[in-house]
Coordinates of C-alpha atoms in Angstrom, one line a residue:
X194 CA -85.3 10.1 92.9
X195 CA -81.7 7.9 92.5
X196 CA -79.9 10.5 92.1
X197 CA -78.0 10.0 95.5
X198 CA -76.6 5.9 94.1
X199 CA -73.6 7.4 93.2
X200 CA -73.3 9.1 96.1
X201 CA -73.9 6.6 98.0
X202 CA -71.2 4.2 96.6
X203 CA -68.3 6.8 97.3
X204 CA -69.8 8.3 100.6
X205 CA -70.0 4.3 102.1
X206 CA -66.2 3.7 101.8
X207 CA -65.4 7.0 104.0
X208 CA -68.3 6.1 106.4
X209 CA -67.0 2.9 107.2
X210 CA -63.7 4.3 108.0
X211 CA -65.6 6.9 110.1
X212 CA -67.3 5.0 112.1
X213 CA -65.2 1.7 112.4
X214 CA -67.7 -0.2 110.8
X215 CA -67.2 -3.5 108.7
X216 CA -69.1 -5.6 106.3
X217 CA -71.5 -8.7 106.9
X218 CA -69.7 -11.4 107.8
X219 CA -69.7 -13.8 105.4
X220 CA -72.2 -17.0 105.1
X221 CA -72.1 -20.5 103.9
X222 CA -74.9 -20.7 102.0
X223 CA -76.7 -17.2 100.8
X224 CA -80.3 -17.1 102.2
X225 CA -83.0 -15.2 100.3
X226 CA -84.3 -11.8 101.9
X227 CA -86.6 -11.4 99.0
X228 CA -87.2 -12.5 95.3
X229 CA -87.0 -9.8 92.4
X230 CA -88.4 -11.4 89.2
X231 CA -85.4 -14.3 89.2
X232 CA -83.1 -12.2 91.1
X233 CA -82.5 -12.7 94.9
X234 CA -81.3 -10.3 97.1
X235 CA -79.8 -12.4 100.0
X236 CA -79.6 -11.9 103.6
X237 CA -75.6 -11.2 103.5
X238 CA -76.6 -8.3 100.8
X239 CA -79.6 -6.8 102.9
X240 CA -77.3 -6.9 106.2
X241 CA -74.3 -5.1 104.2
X242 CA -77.1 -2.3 102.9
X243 CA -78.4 -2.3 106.7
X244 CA -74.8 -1.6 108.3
X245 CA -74.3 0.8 105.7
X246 CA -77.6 2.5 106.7
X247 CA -77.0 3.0 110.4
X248 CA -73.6 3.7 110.0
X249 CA -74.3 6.9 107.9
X250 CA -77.3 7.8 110.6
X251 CA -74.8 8.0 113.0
X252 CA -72.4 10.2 111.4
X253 CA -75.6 12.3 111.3
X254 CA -75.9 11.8 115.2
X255 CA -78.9 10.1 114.8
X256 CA -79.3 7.2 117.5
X257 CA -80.9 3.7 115.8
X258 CA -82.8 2.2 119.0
X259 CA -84.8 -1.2 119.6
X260 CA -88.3 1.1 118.4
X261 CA -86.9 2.5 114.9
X262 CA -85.1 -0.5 113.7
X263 CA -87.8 -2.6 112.2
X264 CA -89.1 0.5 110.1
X265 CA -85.2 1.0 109.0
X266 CA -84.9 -2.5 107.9
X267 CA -87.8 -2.3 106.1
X268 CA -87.0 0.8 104.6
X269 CA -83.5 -0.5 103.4
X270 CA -85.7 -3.6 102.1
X271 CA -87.4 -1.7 99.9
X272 CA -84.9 0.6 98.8
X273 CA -82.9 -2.5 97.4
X274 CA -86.6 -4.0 95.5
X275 CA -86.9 -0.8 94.3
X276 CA -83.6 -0.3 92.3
X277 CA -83.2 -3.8 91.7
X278 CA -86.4 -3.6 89.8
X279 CA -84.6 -0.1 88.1
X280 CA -81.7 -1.8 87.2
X281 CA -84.1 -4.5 85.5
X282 CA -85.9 -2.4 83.3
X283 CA -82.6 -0.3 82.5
X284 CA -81.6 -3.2 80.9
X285 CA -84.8 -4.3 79.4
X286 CA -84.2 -0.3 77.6
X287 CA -81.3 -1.8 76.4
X288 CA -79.0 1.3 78.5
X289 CA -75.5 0.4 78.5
X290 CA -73.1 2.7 80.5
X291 CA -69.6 3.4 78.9
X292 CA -66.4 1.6 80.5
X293 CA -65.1 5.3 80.6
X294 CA -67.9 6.9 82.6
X295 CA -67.3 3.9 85.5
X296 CA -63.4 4.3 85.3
X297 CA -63.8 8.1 85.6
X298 CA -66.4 7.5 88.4
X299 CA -64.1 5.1 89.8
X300 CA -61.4 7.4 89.9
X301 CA -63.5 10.2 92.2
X302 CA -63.3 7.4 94.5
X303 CA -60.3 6.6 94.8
X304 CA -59.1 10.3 95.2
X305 CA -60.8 10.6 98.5
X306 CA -58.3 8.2 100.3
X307 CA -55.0 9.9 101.5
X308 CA -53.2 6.8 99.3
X309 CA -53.8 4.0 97.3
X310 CA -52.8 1.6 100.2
X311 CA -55.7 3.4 102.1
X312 CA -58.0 2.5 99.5
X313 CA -57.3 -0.8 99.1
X314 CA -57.7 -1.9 102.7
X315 CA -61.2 -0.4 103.1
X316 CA -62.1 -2.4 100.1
X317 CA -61.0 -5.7 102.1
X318 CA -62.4 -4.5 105.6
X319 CA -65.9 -4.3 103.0
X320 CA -64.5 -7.7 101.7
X321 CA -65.6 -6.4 98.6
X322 CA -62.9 -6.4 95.1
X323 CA -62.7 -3.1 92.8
X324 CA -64.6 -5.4 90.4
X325 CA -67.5 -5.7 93.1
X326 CA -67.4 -1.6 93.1
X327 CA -67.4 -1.1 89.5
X328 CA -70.6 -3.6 89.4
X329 CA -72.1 -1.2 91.7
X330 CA -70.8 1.8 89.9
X331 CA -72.8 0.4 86.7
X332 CA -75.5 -0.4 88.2
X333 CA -75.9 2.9 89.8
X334 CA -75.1 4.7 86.1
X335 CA -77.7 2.6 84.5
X336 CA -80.3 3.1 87.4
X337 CA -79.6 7.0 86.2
X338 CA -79.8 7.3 83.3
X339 CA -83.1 5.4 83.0
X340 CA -85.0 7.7 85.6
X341 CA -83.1 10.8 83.3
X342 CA -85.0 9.5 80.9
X343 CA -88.7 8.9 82.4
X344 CA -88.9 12.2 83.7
X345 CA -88.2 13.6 80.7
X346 CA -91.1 11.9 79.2
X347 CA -93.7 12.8 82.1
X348 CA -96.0 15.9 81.9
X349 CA -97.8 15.7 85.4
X350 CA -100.7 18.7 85.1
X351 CA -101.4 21.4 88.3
X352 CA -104.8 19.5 88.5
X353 CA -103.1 15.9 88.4
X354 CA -100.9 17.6 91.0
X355 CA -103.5 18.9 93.5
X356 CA -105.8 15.3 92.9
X357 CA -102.8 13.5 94.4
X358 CA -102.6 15.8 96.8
X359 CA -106.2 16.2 98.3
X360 CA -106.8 11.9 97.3
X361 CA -103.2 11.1 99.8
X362 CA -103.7 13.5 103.4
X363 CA -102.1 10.9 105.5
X364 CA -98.6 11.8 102.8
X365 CA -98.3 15.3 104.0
X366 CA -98.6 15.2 107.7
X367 CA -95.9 16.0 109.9
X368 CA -94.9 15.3 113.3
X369 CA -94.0 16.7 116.3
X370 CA -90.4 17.6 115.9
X371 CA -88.1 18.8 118.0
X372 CA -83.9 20.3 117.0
X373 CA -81.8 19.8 119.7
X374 CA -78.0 19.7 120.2
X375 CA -76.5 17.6 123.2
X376 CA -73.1 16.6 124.9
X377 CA -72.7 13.2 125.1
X378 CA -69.9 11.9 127.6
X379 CA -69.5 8.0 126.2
X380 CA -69.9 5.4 128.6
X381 CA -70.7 1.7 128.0
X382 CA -73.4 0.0 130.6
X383 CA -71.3 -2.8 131.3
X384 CA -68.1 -0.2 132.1
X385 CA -66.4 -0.3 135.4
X386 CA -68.0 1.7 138.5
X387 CA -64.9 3.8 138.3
X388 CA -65.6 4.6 134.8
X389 CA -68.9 5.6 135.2
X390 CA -68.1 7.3 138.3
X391 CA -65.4 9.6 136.1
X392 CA -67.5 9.7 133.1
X393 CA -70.4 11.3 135.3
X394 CA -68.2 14.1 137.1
X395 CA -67.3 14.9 133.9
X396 CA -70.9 15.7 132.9
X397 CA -71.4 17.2 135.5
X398 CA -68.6 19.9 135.4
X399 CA -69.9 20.8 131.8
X400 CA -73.5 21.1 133.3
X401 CA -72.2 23.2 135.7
X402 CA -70.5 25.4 132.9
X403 CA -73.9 25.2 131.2
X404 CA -75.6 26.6 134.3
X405 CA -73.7 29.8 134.5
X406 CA -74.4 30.8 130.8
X407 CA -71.5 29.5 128.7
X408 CA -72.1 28.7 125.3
X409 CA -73.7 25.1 125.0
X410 CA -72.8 24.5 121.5
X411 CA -69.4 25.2 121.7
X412 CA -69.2 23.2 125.0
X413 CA -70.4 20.4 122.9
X414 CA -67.7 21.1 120.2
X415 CA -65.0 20.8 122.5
X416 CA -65.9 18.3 124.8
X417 CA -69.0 16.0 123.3
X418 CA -67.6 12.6 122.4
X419 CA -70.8 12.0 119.4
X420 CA -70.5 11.8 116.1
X421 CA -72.2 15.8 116.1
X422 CA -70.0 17.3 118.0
X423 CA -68.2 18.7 114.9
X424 CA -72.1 20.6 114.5
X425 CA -71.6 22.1 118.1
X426 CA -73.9 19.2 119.1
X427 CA -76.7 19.7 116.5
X428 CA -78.7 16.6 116.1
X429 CA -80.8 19.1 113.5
X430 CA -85.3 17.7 113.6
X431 CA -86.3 14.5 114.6
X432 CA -89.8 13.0 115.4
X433 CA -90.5 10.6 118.7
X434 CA -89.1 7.1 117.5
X435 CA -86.3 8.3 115.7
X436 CA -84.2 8.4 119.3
X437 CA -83.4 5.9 122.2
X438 CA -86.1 6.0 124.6
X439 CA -84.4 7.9 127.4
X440 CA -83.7 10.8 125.0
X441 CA -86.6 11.0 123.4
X442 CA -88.6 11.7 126.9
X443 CA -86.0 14.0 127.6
X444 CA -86.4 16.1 124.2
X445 CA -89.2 16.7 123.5
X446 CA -89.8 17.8 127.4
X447 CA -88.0 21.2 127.0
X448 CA -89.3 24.1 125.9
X449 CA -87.2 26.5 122.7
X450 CA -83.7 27.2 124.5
X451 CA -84.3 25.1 127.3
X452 CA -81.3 22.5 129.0
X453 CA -82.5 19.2 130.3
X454 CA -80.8 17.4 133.7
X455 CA -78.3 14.6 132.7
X456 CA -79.8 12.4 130.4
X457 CA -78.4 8.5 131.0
X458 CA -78.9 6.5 127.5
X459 CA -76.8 3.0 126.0
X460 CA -74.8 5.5 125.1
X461 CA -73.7 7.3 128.0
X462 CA -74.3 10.5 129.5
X463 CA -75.7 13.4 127.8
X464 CA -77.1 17.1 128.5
X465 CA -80.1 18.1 125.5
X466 CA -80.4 21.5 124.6
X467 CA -83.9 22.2 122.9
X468 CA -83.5 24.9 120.2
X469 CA -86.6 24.9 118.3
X470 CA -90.3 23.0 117.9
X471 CA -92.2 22.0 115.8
X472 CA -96.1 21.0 116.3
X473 CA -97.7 18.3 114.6
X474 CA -99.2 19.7 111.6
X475 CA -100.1 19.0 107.6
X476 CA -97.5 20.4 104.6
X477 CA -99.6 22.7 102.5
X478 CA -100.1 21.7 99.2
X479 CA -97.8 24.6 97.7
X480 CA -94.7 23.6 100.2
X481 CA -95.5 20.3 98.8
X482 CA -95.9 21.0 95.3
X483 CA -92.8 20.6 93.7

């Protein structure tokens, strides 16, 4: 269930690099998000986990608007209750996690920058120390090796299985989803008339290319200015409320294979290529078995 933590902690550093992000700014006075047992996670923590958050959606192309950011904060919210009240009862088991194991985990980290230099200024554009990251290495460990050690110990029966199942319907629906790949040519709303104006012949010339039967995704490879571009444009399934609005209405319109008119989001300018459906429906209890 935690098994991503570690992950997480390595994967965060690169992101932020990635994407040009930075950490929370930091606050006089910490101010309580929420109260675990006599722990608080403050507002400077939840906004850190909440950058991180969207930051790694977009390196998955996925576009946080004004409709999907209250579910995403609360999401995060609970995601950061949830291991904090991990972490608790790791130590309440008495779980300790060897100075080794961090110092070798540490060391996978650090082997992902080109240099040390590297390394050390991402830690100070996350104003965080290596001491900071090793606390969160630890914590991760712990978190772990106490859910190693809970499943290990639980027998869940076929007919506990298919109880939970049958007793929680509104678990296993799906949504409509669509999988679409677009070309986004990046434009701010505020940007220059002459900037729109060349951002927009632009999309236009690739439409055009589009039009007579070139290949869309590696139009979007080579010309797409998104974060999926390196996917030939593959944004993979979403659901309505995962996208900006403009987008949205625009996806899930096509039809399987079909190319939408230019597409004006926050963003920019974008041409969505449908490339499969899929109808609102309920998982079946053996897909959702395991």
């Amino acid at each position: 269930m935690f098994n991503y933590t570690i992950r997480w902690i390595s994967a965060l550093l690169l992101i932020l690099v990635a994407v040009g992000g930075a950490a929370a700014q930091d606050q006089p006075k910490p101010m309580p998000v929420a109260t675990v047992n006599d722990v608080t996670i403050t507002q400077q923590n939840f906004d850190f986990e909440l950058q991180q958050t969207i930051g790694q959606m977009a390196q998955r192309g996925q576009m946080v608007g004004e409709e999907t950011l209250p579910m995403i904060r609360q999401s995060v919210l609970n995601r950061m209750i949830d291991e904090e009240l991990l972490y608790q009862d790791s130590q309440a088991k008495g779980i300790k996690v060897p100075d080794q194991r961090i110092a070798d985990e540490l060391a996978g980290i650090k082997t992902r920058f080109p240099s040390e230099a590297e390394y050390q200024t991402t830690l100070t554009a996350l104003k965080m120390s290596e001491d900071d990251l090793k606390t969160k290495i630890r914590r991760g460990l712990a978190i772990q090796q106490l859910i190693g050690t809970l499943t290990t110990e639980i027998q869940v029966t076929d007919e506990e299985t298919k109880a939970f199942y049958d007793g929680h319907p509104a678990m296993f629906q799906t949504p409509e989803q669509v999988r679409a790949r677009h070309i986004l040519i990046k434009v701010a709303p505020e940007a220059e008339e002459a900037q729109k104006k060349a951002a927009m012949q632009k999309i236009k010339d690739l439409q055009k290319k589009v039009k007579r039967g070139e290949d869309f995704a590696a139009l979007a490879e080579a010309n797409s200015e998104g974060p999926s571009s390196t996917k030939g444009g593959d944004l993979g399934y979403f659901g309505r409320g995962q996208m900006v609005k403009p987008f949205e209405e625009a996806a899930f319109a096509l039809q399987a294979d079909e190319v939408s008119e230019i597409v004006e989001t926050p963003f920019g300018y974008h041409l969505i290529k449908a490339t499969d459906r899929r109808e609102a429906g309920t998982v079946s209890f053996e897909d959702a078995k395991p």
